[in-house]
Amino acid sequence: MILPTAADEARFWTMLENAWVGLGPEANDLRRALAKRDTSTEAFDEAAQLEEHLDRVLVALREAAADLSSAELTALDRVVERKLHDIDRRDVHEVTDGSDDGFLYARGFVVALGQEFYEAVARDPRIAVEDASAESFCYLFAHLHSEKFGVFPETGSGITRESFANPAGWRD
């Protein structure tokens, strides 16, 4: 089993943060506020506003990754896969809801919002938002690898990003 390295994780979070920073302070302030929100209040409007920015975030990530090697894209995909897998948990699903695909896309939203939001949700799933979605983010680096090298990357992680596949997250 191959785990993401600390350097790969740092690179991933930095690339993602840079993609968001390029959108300006309004989107970033909203993203930070969502990570620190009072969980007794709904955040549907805030999540919807952030979802509107995701296409531009993905474009920025594609541009940042355009010259990366097969190994580098595979390493970034491995990070995404691991982050999605780690929050494939019953307590997160209870907040986000969703079918197999819907729960994957909800977890994609959590990761796509950046390290601060991801870590907040990992600590307290009530921070997550029901029905928020980032489908295109879930396989971004895998698709980039496929476009550039003709095959999807083999992460060697021994896990999957698919929903309900993390045994530790679904124990009773």
CSV table of N, CA, C and O in Angstrom, one decimal, residues 7-21 61 115:
chain,number,residue,atom,x,y,z
A,7,ALA,N,5.1,15.6,1.5
A,7,ALA,CA,5.4,16.6,0.4
A,7,ALA,C,4.3,16.6,-0.6
A,7,ALA,O,3.9,17.7,-1.1
A,8,ASP,N,3.7,15.5,-1.0
A,8,ASP,CA,2.6,15.4,-2.0
A,8,ASP,C,1.4,16.1,-1.4
A,8,ASP,O,0.7,16.8,-2.1
A,9,GLU,N,1.1,15.8,-0.1
A,9,GLU,CA,-0.1,16.5,0.5
A,9,GLU,C,0.1,18.0,0.5
A,9,GLU,O,-0.8,18.7,0.2
A,10,ALA,N,1.3,18.4,0.9
A,10,ALA,CA,1.6,19.9,1.0
A,10,ALA,C,1.4,20.5,-0.4
A,10,ALA,O,0.8,21.6,-0.6
A,11,ARG,N,1.9,19.8,-1.4
A,11,ARG,CA,1.8,20.3,-2.8
A,11,ARG,C,0.3,20.4,-3.2
A,11,ARG,O,-0.1,21.4,-3.8
A,12,PHE,N,-0.4,19.4,-2.9
A,12,PHE,CA,-1.8,19.4,-3.2
A,12,PHE,C,-2.6,20.5,-2.6
A,12,PHE,O,-3.3,21.3,-3.2
A,13,TRP,N,-2.4,20.7,-1.3
A,13,TRP,CA,-3.1,21.7,-0.5
A,13,TRP,C,-2.7,23.1,-1.0
A,13,TRP,O,-3.5,24.0,-1.1
A,14,THR,N,-1.4,23.3,-1.3
A,14,THR,CA,-0.9,24.6,-1.8
A,14,THR,C,-1.5,24.9,-3.2
A,14,THR,O,-1.9,26.0,-3.5
A,15,MET,N,-1.5,23.9,-4.1
A,15,MET,CA,-2.1,24.1,-5.4
A,15,MET,C,-3.6,24.5,-5.3
A,15,MET,O,-4.1,25.4,-6.0
A,16,LEU,N,-4.3,23.8,-4.4
A,16,LEU,CA,-5.7,24.0,-4.2
A,16,LEU,C,-5.9,25.4,-3.6
A,16,LEU,O,-6.8,26.2,-4.1
A,17,GLU,N,-5.1,25.8,-2.7
A,17,GLU,CA,-5.3,27.1,-2.0
A,17,GLU,C,-5.0,28.2,-3.1
A,17,GLU,O,-5.7,29.2,-3.1
A,18,ASN,N,-3.9,28.0,-3.9
A,18,ASN,CA,-3.6,29.0,-4.9
A,18,ASN,C,-4.7,29.2,-5.9
A,18,ASN,O,-5.0,30.3,-6.4
A,19,ALA,N,-5.4,28.1,-6.2
A,19,ALA,CA,-6.5,28.1,-7.2
A,19,ALA,C,-7.7,29.0,-6.5
A,19,ALA,O,-8.3,29.8,-7.2
A,20,TRP,N,-7.9,28.8,-5.3
A,20,TRP,CA,-9.0,29.6,-4.6
A,20,TRP,C,-8.5,31.1,-4.4
A,20,TRP,O,-9.3,32.0,-4.7
A,21,VAL,N,-7.3,31.3,-4.1
A,21,VAL,CA,-6.8,32.6,-3.9
A,21,VAL,C,-7.0,33.5,-5.1
A,21,VAL,O,-7.3,34.7,-5.1
A,61,LEU,N,-6.6,24.7,-11.3
A,61,LEU,CA,-5.9,23.5,-11.0
A,61,LEU,C,-5.4,22.8,-12.3
A,61,LEU,O,-4.2,22.3,-12.3
A,115,GLN,N,-7.9,22.7,2.7
A,115,GLN,CA,-7.5,22.0,3.9
A,115,GLN,C,-8.2,22.5,5.2
A,115,GLN,O,-8.6,21.7,6.0
